[in-house]
PDB file of C-alpha atoms in Angstrom:
ATOM      1  CA  MET A1374     112.536 127.259  86.969  1.00 42.00           C
ATOM      2  CA  ARG A1375     110.373 129.683  88.885  1.00 47.00           C
ATOM      3  CA  TYR A1376     107.331 128.454  90.792  1.00 45.00           C
ATOM      4  CA  LYS A1377     104.430 130.927  90.453  1.00 50.00           C
ATOM      5  CA  ARG A1378     101.748 129.621  92.795  1.00 47.00           C
ATOM      6  CA  LYS A1379      99.412 132.633  92.478  1.00 47.00           C
ATOM      7  CA  ASP A1380      99.050 132.605  88.686  1.00 51.00           C
ATOM      8  CA  TYR A1381      95.969 130.333  88.656  1.00 59.00           C
ATOM      9  CA  PHE A1382      93.155 129.251  90.943  1.00 79.00           C
ATOM     10  CA  ARG A1383      93.920 126.416  93.329  1.00 86.00           C
ATOM     11  CA  TYR A1384      91.217 123.817  94.038  1.00 92.00           C
ATOM     12  CA  GLU A1385      91.301 122.289  97.542  1.00 93.00           C
ATOM     13  CA  PHE A1386      89.773 118.798  97.715  1.00 93.00           C
ATOM     14  CA  LYS A1387      87.533 118.143 100.733  1.00 91.00           C
ATOM     15  CA  GLU A1388      88.748 114.539 100.632  1.00 93.00           C
ATOM     16  CA  PRO A1389      92.207 114.077  99.082  1.00 95.00           C
ATOM     17  CA  LEU A1390      92.154 112.542  95.610  1.00 97.00           C
ATOM     18  CA  ASN A1391      93.995 109.216  95.258  1.00 98.00           C
ATOM     19  CA  ALA A1392      96.880 109.210  92.809  1.00 98.00           C
ATOM     20  CA  LEU A1393      99.876 107.156  91.721  1.00 98.00           C
ATOM     21  CA  PHE A1394     103.268 108.550  90.802  1.00 97.00           C
ATOM     22  CA  ARG A1395     106.490 107.315  89.303  1.00 96.00           C
ATOM     23  CA  ILE A1396     109.905 109.013  89.472  1.00 95.00           C
ATOM     24  CA  HIS A1397     111.604 109.433  86.087  1.00 93.00           C
ATOM     25  CA  ARG A1398     114.680 111.476  86.933  1.00 93.00           C
ATOM     26  CA  VAL A1399     116.702 112.524  89.975  1.00 91.00           C
ATOM     27  CA  GLY A1400     119.188 115.233  89.072  1.00 89.00           C
ATOM     28  CA  ARG A1401     120.811 114.111  85.831  1.00 89.00           C
ATOM     29  CA  LYS A1402     120.169 110.422  86.424  1.00 91.00           C
ATOM     30  CA  GLU A1403     117.278 108.791  84.557  1.00 93.00           C
ATOM     31  CA  VAL A1404     115.353 106.311  86.714  1.00 91.00           C
ATOM     32  CA  ASN A1405     112.131 104.351  86.365  1.00 86.00           C
ATOM     33  CA  THR A1406     110.732 103.545  89.776  1.00 91.00           C
ATOM     34  CA  SER A1407     107.732 101.431  90.619  1.00 93.00           C
ATOM     35  CA  LYS A1408     104.462 103.257  91.271  1.00 96.00           C
ATOM     36  CA  GLY A1409     103.974 104.962  94.615  1.00 96.00           C
ATOM     37  CA  GLU A1410     100.658 105.805  96.242  1.00 98.00           C
ATOM     38  CA  ALA A1411      99.802 109.423  96.987  1.00 98.00           C
ATOM     39  CA  ARG A1412      96.934 111.784  97.686  1.00 98.00           C
ATOM     40  CA  ILE A1413      96.352 115.110  95.959  1.00 98.00           C
ATOM     41  CA  ILE A1414      95.491 117.744  98.580  1.00 97.00           C
ATOM     42  CA  ASN A1415      94.993 120.615  96.150  1.00 96.00           C
ATOM     43  CA  ILE A1416      95.606 121.289  92.481  1.00 96.00           C
ATOM     44  CA  SER A1417      95.836 124.082  89.937  1.00 93.00           C
ATOM     45  CA  PRO A1418      96.800 124.131  86.249  1.00 91.00           C
ATOM     46  CA  ASN A1419     100.349 124.985  87.386  1.00 92.00           C
ATOM     47  CA  GLY A1420     100.857 122.572  90.255  1.00 95.00           C
ATOM     48  CA  MET A1421      99.596 120.498  93.129  1.00 97.00           C
ATOM     49  CA  LYS A1422     100.191 119.619  96.757  1.00 97.00           C
ATOM     50  CA  LEU A1423     100.830 115.893  96.963  1.00 97.00           C
ATOM     51  CA  ASN A1424     100.952 113.813 100.152  1.00 97.00           C
ATOM     52  CA  THR A1425     102.627 110.404 100.405  1.00 97.00           C
ATOM     53  CA  ASN A1426     104.264 108.237 103.037  1.00 96.00           C
ATOM     54  CA  LEU A1427     107.360 107.977 100.827  1.00 94.00           C
ATOM     55  CA  ASP A1428     110.407 110.171 101.459  1.00 92.00           C
ATOM     56  CA  LEU A1429     111.407 111.346  97.973  1.00 89.00           C
ATOM     57  CA  PRO A1430     115.029 112.360  97.344  1.00 81.00           C
ATOM     58  CA  HIS A1431     114.413 116.120  97.088  1.00 72.00           C
ATOM     59  CA  SER A1432     117.251 118.568  97.653  1.00 65.00           C
ATOM     60  CA  ASP A1433     118.378 121.822  96.072  1.00 64.00           C
ATOM     61  CA  GLY A1434     120.981 120.120  93.909  1.00 71.00           C
ATOM     62  CA  HIS A1435     118.849 117.234  92.639  1.00 82.00           C
ATOM     63  CA  GLU A1436     115.742 118.033  90.631  1.00 90.00           C
ATOM     64  CA  VAL A1437     113.142 115.244  90.897  1.00 94.00           C
ATOM     65  CA  LYS A1438     110.908 114.688  87.831  1.00 95.00           C
ATOM     66  CA  LEU A1439     107.853 112.490  88.101  1.00 95.00           C
ATOM     67  CA  SER A1440     104.613 111.564  86.413  1.00 96.00           C
ATOM     68  CA  ILE A1441     101.378 111.658  88.383  1.00 97.00           C
ATOM     69  CA  SER A1442      98.319 109.597  87.423  1.00 97.00           C
ATOM     70  CA  PHE A1443      94.813 110.079  88.780  1.00 97.00           C
ATOM     71  CA  HIS A1444      91.148 109.915  87.796  1.00 96.00           C
ATOM     72  CA  LEU A1445      88.800 112.870  87.906  1.00 94.00           C
ATOM     73  CA  ASN A1446      85.190 112.576  86.667  1.00 90.00           C
ATOM     74  CA  LYS A1447      85.925 109.149  85.150  1.00 90.00           C
ATOM     75  CA  ARG A1448      88.724 110.708  83.091  1.00 93.00           C
ATOM     76  CA  SER A1449      92.342 109.571  83.421  1.00 96.00           C
ATOM     77  CA  PHE A1450      95.141 112.117  83.795  1.00 97.00           C
ATOM     78  CA  HIS A1451      98.861 111.367  83.424  1.00 96.00           C
ATOM     79  CA  LEU A1452     100.708 114.608  84.104  1.00 96.00           C
ATOM     80  CA  PRO A1453     104.396 115.504  84.372  1.00 96.00           C
ATOM     81  CA  GLY A1454     105.703 117.195  87.508  1.00 96.00           C
ATOM     82  CA  THR A1455     108.785 118.493  89.254  1.00 95.00           C
ATOM     83  CA  VAL A1456     109.189 118.554  93.046  1.00 95.00           C
ATOM     84  CA  VAL A1457     109.739 122.158  94.199  1.00 93.00           C
ATOM     85  CA  TRP A1458     109.347 121.805  97.968  1.00 93.00           C
ATOM     86  CA  LYS A1459     108.993 119.169 100.669  1.00 93.00           C
ATOM     87  CA  LYS A1460     107.562 119.208 104.221  1.00 94.00           C
ATOM     88  CA  LYS A1461     107.320 116.333 106.703  1.00 95.00           C
ATOM     89  CA  ILE A1462     103.639 116.473 107.735  1.00 89.00           C
ATOM     90  CA  ALA A1463     101.550 113.286 108.225  1.00 88.00           C
ATOM     91  CA  GLY A1464     103.974 111.541 105.918  1.00 94.00           C
ATOM     92  CA  TYR A1465     105.417 113.999 103.429  1.00 97.00           C
ATOM     93  CA  ASN A1466     103.789 116.880 101.580  1.00 97.00           C
ATOM     94  CA  TYR A1467     105.329 117.929  98.268  1.00 96.00           C
ATOM     95  CA  GLY A1468     104.770 120.973  96.116  1.00 96.00           C
ATOM     96  CA  ILE A1469     104.733 119.811  92.511  1.00 97.00           C
ATOM     97  CA  PHE A1470     105.192 122.183  89.567  1.00 96.00           C
ATOM     98  CA  MET A1471     103.392 121.000  86.433  1.00 95.00           C
ATOM     99  CA  ASP A1472     104.482 122.447  83.096  1.00 88.00           C
ATOM    100  CA  LEU A1473     101.381 121.503  81.103  1.00 93.00           C
ATOM    101  CA  ASP A1474     100.756 122.154  77.443  1.00 93.00           C
ATOM    102  CA  GLU A1475      97.599 124.042  76.479  1.00 93.00           C
ATOM    103  CA  THR A1476      95.583 120.853  75.796  1.00 94.00           C
ATOM    104  CA  GLU A1477      96.499 119.320  79.182  1.00 93.00           C
ATOM    105  CA  ARG A1478      95.773 122.610  80.965  1.00 93.00           C
ATOM    106  CA  LYS A1479      92.341 123.032  79.332  1.00 93.00           C
ATOM    107  CA  GLY A1480      91.409 119.407  80.049  1.00 94.00           C
ATOM    108  CA  LEU A1481      92.365 119.757  83.711  1.00 94.00           C
ATOM    109  CA  VAL A1482      90.487 123.048  84.136  1.00 92.00           C
ATOM    110  CA  GLU A1483      87.349 121.603  82.517  1.00 93.00           C
ATOM    111  CA  ALA A1484      87.501 118.490  84.720  1.00 94.00           C
ATOM    112  CA  LEU A1485      87.976 120.595  87.864  1.00 92.00           C
ATOM    113  CA  LYS A1486      84.992 122.794  86.991  1.00 90.00           C
ATOM    114  CA  VAL A1487      82.764 119.742  86.562  1.00 92.00           C
ATOM    115  CA  TYR A1488      84.122 118.152  89.749  1.00 91.00           C
ATOM    116  CA  ALA A1489      83.570 121.361  91.737  1.00 89.00           C
ATOM    117  CA  SER A1490      80.020 121.766  90.462  1.00 88.00           C
ATOM    118  CA  HIS A1491      79.175 118.239  91.652  1.00 85.00           C
ATOM    119  CA  HIS A1492      81.070 118.240  94.966  1.00 79.00           C
ATOM    120  CA  ASP A1493      80.804 121.782  96.327  1.00 67.00           C
ATOM    121  CA  ASN A1494      77.936 123.968  97.411  1.00 53.00           C
ATOM    122  CA  ARG A1495      80.122 127.048  97.166  1.00 49.00           C
ATOM    123  CA  ASN A1496      81.832 128.480  94.097  1.00 45.00           C
ATOM    124  CA  GLU A1497      85.532 127.424  94.328  1.00 43.00           C
ATOM    125  CA  ILE A1498      86.458 128.171  90.730  1.00 42.00           C
TER     126      ILE A1498
END
């Protein structure tokens, strides 16, 4: 899997967006963890920067698959993700790759455009 951060726009939230996540797989082992709290720092149709106080088991040999749930413009999103990097900063920041289908991608882009038009004075998108 190759992470292509520059393929799409990236929207930076002025105030991080609250989210919940659940780990589904670590390496080859299927798991079903309880929900963890997180904050979305920025997001694009290909990925997001997620911050949480939880230290997820990320290493080169163990791919971590999760689902991330959040609300944007009164719409619920439940998106799949894979941890691609980790940094210990005010808790832990994670780079999450999201392999969205066309319907999920279009829905996210539309929601971000509406959100940006209501929360920003400048043109982010």
